Short mmCIF file of N, CA and C in Angstrom, two decimals:
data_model
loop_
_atom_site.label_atom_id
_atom_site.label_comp_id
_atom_site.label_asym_id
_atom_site.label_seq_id
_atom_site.Cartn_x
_atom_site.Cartn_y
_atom_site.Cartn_z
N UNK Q 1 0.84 -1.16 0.00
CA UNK Q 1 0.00 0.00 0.00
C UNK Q 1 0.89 1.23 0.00
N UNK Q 2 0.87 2.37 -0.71
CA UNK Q 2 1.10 3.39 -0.44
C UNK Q 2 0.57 4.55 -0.08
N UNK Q 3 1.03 5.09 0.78
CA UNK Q 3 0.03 6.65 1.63
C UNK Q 3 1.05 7.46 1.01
N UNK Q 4 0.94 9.08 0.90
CA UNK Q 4 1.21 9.89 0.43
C UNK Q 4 1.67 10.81 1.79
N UNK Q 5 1.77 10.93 2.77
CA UNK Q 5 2.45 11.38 3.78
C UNK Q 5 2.65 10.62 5.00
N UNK Q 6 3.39 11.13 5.63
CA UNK Q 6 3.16 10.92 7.37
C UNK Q 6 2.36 10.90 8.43
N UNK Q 7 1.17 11.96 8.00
CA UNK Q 7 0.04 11.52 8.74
C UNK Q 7 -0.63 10.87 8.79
N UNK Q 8 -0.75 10.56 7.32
CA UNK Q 8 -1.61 9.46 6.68
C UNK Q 8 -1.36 8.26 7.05
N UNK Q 9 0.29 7.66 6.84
CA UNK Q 9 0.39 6.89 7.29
C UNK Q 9 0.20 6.46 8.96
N UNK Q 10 0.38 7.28 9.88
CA UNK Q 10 0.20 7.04 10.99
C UNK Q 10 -1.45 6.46 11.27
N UNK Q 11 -1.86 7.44 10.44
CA UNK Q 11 -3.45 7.15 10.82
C UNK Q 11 -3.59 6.05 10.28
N UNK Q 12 -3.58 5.32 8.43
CA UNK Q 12 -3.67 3.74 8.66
C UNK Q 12 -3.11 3.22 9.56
N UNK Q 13 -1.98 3.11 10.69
CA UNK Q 13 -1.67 1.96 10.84
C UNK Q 13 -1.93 2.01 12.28
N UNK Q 14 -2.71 3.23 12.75
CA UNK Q 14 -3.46 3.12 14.10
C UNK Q 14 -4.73 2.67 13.38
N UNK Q 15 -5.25 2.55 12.37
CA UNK Q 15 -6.44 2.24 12.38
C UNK Q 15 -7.82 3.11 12.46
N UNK Q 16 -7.23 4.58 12.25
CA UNK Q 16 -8.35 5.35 12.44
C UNK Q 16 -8.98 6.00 11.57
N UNK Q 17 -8.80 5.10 9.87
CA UNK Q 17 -9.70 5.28 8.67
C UNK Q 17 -9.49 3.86 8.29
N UNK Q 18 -10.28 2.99 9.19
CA UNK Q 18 -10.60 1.62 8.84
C UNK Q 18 -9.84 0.84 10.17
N UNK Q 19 -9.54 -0.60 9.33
CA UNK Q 19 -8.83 -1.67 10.00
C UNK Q 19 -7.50 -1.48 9.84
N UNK Q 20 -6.84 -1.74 10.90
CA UNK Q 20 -5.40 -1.36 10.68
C UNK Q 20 -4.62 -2.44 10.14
N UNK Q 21 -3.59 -2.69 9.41
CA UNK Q 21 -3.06 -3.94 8.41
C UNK Q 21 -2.47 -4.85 9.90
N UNK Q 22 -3.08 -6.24 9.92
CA UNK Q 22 -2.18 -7.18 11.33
C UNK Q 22 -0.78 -7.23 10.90
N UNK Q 23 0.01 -6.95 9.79
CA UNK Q 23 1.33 -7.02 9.87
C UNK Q 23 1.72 -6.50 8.91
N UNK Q 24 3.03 -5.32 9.08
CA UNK Q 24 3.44 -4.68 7.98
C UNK Q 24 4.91 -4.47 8.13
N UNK Q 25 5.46 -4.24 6.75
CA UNK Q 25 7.10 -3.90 6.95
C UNK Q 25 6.93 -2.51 6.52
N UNK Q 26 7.37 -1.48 6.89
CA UNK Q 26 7.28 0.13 6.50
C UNK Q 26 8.79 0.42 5.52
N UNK Q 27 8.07 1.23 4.50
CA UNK Q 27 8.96 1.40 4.05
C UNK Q 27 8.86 2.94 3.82
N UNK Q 28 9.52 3.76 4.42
CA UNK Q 28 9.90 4.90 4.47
C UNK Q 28 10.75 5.71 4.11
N UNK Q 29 10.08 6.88 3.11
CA UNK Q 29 10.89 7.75 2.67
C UNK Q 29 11.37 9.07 3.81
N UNK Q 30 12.57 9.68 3.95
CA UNK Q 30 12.88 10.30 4.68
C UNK Q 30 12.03 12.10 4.34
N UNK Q 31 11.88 12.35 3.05
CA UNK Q 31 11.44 13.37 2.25
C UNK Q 31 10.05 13.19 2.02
N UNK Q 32 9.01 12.63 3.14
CA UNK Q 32 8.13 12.74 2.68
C UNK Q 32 7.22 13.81 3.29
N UNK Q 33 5.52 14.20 3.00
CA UNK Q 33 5.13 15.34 3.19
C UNK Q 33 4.60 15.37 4.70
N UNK Q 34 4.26 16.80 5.46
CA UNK Q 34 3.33 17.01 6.62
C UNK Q 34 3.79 16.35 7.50
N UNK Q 35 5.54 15.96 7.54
CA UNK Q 35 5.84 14.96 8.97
C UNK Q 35 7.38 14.04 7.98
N UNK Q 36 8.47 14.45 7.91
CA UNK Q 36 9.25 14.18 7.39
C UNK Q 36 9.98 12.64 7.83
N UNK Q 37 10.17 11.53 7.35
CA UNK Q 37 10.41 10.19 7.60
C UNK Q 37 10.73 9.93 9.29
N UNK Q 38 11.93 10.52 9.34
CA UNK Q 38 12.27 10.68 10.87
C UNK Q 38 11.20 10.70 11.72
N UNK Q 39 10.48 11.96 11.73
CA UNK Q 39 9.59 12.21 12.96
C UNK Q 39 8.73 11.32 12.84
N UNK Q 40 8.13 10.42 11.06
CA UNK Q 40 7.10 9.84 11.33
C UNK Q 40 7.93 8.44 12.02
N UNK Q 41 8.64 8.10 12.16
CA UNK Q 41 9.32 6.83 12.56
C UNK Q 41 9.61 7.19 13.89
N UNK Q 42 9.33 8.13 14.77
CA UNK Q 42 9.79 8.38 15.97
C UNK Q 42 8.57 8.14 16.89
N UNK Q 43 7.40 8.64 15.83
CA UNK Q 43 6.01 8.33 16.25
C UNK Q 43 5.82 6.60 16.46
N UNK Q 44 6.19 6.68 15.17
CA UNK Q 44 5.72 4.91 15.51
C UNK Q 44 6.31 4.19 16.27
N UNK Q 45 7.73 4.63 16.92
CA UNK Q 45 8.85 3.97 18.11
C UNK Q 45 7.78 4.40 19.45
N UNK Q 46 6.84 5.31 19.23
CA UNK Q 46 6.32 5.87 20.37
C UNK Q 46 5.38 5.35 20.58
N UNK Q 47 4.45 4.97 20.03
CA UNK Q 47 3.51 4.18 19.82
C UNK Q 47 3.63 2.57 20.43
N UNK Q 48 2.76 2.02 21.55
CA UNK Q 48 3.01 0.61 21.94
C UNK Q 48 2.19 0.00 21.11
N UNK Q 49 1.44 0.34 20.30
CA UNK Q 49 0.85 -0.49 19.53
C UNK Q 49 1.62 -0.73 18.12
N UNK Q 50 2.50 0.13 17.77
CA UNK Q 50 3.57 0.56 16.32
C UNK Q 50 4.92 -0.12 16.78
N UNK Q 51 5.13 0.01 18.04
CA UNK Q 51 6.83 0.77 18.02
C UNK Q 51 7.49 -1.16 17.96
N UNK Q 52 6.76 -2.29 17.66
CA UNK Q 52 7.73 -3.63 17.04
C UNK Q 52 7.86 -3.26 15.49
N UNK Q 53 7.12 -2.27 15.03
CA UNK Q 53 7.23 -2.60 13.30
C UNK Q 53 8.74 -2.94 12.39
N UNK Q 54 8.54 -3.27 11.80
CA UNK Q 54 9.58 -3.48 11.03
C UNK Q 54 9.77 -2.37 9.97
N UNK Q 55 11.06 -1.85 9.58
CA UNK Q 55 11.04 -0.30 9.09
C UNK Q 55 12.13 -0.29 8.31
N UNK Q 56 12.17 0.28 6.65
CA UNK Q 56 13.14 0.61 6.42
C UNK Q 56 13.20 2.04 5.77
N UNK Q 57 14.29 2.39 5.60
CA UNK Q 57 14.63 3.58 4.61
C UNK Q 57 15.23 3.67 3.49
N UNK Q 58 14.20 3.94 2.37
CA UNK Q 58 14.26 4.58 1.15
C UNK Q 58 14.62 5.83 0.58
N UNK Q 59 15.03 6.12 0.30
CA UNK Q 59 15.69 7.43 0.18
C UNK Q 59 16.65 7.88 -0.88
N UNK Q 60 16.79 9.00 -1.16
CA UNK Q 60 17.85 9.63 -1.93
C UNK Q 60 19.15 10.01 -1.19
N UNK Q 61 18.92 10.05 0.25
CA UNK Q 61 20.20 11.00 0.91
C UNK Q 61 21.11 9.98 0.72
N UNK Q 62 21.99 10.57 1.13
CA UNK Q 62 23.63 9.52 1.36
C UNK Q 62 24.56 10.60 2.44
N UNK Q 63 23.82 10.80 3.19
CA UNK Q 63 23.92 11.99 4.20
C UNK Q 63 24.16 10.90 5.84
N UNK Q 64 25.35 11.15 6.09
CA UNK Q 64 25.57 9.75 6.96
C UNK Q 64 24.90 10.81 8.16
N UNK Q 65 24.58 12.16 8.78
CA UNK Q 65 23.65 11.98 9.81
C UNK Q 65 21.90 11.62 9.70
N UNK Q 66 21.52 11.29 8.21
CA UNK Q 66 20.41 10.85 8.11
C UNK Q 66 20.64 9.15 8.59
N UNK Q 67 21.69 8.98 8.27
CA UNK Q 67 21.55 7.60 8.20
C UNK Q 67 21.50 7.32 9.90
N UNK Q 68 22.46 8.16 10.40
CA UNK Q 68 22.61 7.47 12.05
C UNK Q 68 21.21 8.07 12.78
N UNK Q 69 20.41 9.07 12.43
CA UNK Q 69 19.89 9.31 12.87
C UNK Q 69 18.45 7.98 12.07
N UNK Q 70 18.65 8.02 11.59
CA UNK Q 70 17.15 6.23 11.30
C UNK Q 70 17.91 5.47 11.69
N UNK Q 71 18.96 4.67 11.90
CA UNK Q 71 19.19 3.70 12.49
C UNK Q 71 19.23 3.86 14.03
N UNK Q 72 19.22 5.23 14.40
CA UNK Q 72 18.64 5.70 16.19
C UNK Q 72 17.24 4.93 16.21
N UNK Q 73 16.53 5.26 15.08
CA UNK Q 73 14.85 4.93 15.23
C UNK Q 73 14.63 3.08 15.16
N UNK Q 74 15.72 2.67 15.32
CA UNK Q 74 15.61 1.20 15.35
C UNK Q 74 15.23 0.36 13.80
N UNK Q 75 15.53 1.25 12.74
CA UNK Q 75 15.10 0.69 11.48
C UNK Q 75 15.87 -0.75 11.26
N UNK Q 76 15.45 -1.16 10.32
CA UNK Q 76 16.34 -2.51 9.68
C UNK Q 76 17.18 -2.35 8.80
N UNK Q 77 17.33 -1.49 7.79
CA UNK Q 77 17.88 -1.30 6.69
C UNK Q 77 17.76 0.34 6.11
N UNK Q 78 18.78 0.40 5.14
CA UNK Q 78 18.93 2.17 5.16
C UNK Q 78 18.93 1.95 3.65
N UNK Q 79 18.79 1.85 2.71
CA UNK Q 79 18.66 1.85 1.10
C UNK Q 79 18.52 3.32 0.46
N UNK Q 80 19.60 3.45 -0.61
CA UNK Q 80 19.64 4.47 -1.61
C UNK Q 80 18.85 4.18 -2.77
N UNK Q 81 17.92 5.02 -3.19
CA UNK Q 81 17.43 4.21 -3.82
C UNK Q 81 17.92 5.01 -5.11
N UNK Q 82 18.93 5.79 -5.78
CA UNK Q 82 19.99 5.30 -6.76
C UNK Q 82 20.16 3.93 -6.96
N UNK Q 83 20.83 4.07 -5.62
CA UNK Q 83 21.45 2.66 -5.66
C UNK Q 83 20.60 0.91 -5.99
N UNK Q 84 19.41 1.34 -5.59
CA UNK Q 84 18.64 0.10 -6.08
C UNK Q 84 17.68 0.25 -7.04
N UNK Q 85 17.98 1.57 -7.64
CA UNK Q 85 17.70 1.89 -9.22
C UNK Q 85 16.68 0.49 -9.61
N UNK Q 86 17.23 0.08 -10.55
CA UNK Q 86 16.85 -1.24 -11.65
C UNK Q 86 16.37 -2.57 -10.75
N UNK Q 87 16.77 -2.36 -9.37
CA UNK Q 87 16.96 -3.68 -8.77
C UNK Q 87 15.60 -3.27 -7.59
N UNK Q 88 14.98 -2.00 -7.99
CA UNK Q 88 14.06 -1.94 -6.76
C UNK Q 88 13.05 -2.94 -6.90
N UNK Q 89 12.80 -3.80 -7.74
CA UNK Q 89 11.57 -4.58 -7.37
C UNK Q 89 11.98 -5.82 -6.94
N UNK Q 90 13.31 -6.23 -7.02
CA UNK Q 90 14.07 -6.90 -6.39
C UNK Q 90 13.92 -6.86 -4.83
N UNK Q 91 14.40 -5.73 -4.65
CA UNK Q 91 14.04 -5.11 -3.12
C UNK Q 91 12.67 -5.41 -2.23
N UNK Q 92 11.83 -5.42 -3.10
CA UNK Q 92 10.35 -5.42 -2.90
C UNK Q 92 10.12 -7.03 -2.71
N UNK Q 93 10.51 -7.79 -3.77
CA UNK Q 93 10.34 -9.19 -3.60
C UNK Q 93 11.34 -9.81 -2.32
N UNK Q 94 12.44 -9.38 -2.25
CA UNK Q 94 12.84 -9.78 -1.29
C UNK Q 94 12.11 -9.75 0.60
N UNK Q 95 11.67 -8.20 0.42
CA UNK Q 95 11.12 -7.96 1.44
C UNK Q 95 9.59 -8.96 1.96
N UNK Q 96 9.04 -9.27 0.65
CA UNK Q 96 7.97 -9.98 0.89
C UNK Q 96 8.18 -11.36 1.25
N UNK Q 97 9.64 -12.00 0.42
CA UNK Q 97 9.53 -13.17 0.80
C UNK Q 97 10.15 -13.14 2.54
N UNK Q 98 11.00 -12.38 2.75
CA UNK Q 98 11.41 -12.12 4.01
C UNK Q 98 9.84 -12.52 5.07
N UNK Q 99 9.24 -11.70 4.83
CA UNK Q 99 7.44 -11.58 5.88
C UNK Q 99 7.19 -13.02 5.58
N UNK Q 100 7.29 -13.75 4.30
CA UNK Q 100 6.38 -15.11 4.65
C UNK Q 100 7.37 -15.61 5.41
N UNK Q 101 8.50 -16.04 5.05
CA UNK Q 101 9.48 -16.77 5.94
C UNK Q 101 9.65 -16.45 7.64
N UNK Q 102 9.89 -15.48 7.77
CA UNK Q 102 10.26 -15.17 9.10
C UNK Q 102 9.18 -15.04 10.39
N UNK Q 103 9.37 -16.11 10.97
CA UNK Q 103 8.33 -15.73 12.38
C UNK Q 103 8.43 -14.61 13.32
N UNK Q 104 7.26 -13.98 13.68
CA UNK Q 104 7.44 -12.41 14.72
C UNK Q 104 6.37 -12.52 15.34
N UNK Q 105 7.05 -12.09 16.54
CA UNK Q 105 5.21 -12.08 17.34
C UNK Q 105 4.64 -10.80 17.13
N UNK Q 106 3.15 -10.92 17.93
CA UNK Q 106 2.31 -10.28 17.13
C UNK Q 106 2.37 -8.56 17.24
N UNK Q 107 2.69 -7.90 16.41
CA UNK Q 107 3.13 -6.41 16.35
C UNK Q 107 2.27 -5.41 16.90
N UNK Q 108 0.50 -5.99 17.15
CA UNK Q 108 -0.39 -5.13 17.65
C UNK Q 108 -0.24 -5.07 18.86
N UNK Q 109 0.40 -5.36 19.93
CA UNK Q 109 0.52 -5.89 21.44
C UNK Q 109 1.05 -4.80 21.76
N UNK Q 110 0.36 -4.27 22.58
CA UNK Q 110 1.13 -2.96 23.80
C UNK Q 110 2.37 -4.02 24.48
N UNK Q 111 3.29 -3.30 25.32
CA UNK Q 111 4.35 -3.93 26.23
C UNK Q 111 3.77 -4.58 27.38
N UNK Q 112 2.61 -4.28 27.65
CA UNK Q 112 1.55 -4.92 28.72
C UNK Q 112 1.17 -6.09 28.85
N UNK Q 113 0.33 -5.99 27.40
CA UNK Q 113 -0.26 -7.36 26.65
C UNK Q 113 0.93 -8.24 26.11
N UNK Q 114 2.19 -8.18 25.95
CA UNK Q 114 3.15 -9.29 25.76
C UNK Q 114 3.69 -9.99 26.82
N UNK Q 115 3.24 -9.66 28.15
CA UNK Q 115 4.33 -10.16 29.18
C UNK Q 115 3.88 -11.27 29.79
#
């Protein structure tokens, strides 16, 4: 799915224009609108219902305090996407087969409800 900003996205994935998706990998641009990648990824670290997601960054920078500053936000991966030019749907398939393969518990769980 793609949302067109940061708010937007926050609001799908609290669920508060519909059902919220039971499991997602985020893929986040740092340049995006009304809430720039960072802050929206700081939200979702803030969030006990968000903050297990799985997260990466897409991007144009090659700006190593962008980079340390998303890998502060607990992301998985930092991608140029120059760099994965031709190979981005590569990227995409990988990521999906990654979700079927890999077991995670369940991402909707406050820190409450897991213990």
């Amino acid at each position: 799915m793609r949302l067109t900003d940061g708010i937007e996205a926050l609001e799908h994935l609290r669920g508060e224009k519909g059902t919220p998706p039971e499991k997602s990998i985020l893929m986040v641009d740092l340049n995006i609108p009304r809430m720039n990648g960072l802050e929206f990824l700081a939200e979702v670290r803030k969030d006990p219902n968000l903050h297990r997601a799985i997260a990466f960054i897409m991007t144009t920078s090659n700006e190593e305090k962008d980079k340390v500053a998303a890998y502060g936000q607990n992301i998985a991966g930092y991608i140029l996407k120059n760099t994965a030019g031709e190979d981005f749907l590569i990227v995409i398939e990988t990521l999906d087969h990654f979700w079927r393969v890999v077991e995670m518990p369940d991402i909707t769980l406050g820190p409450a409800a897991a213990e």
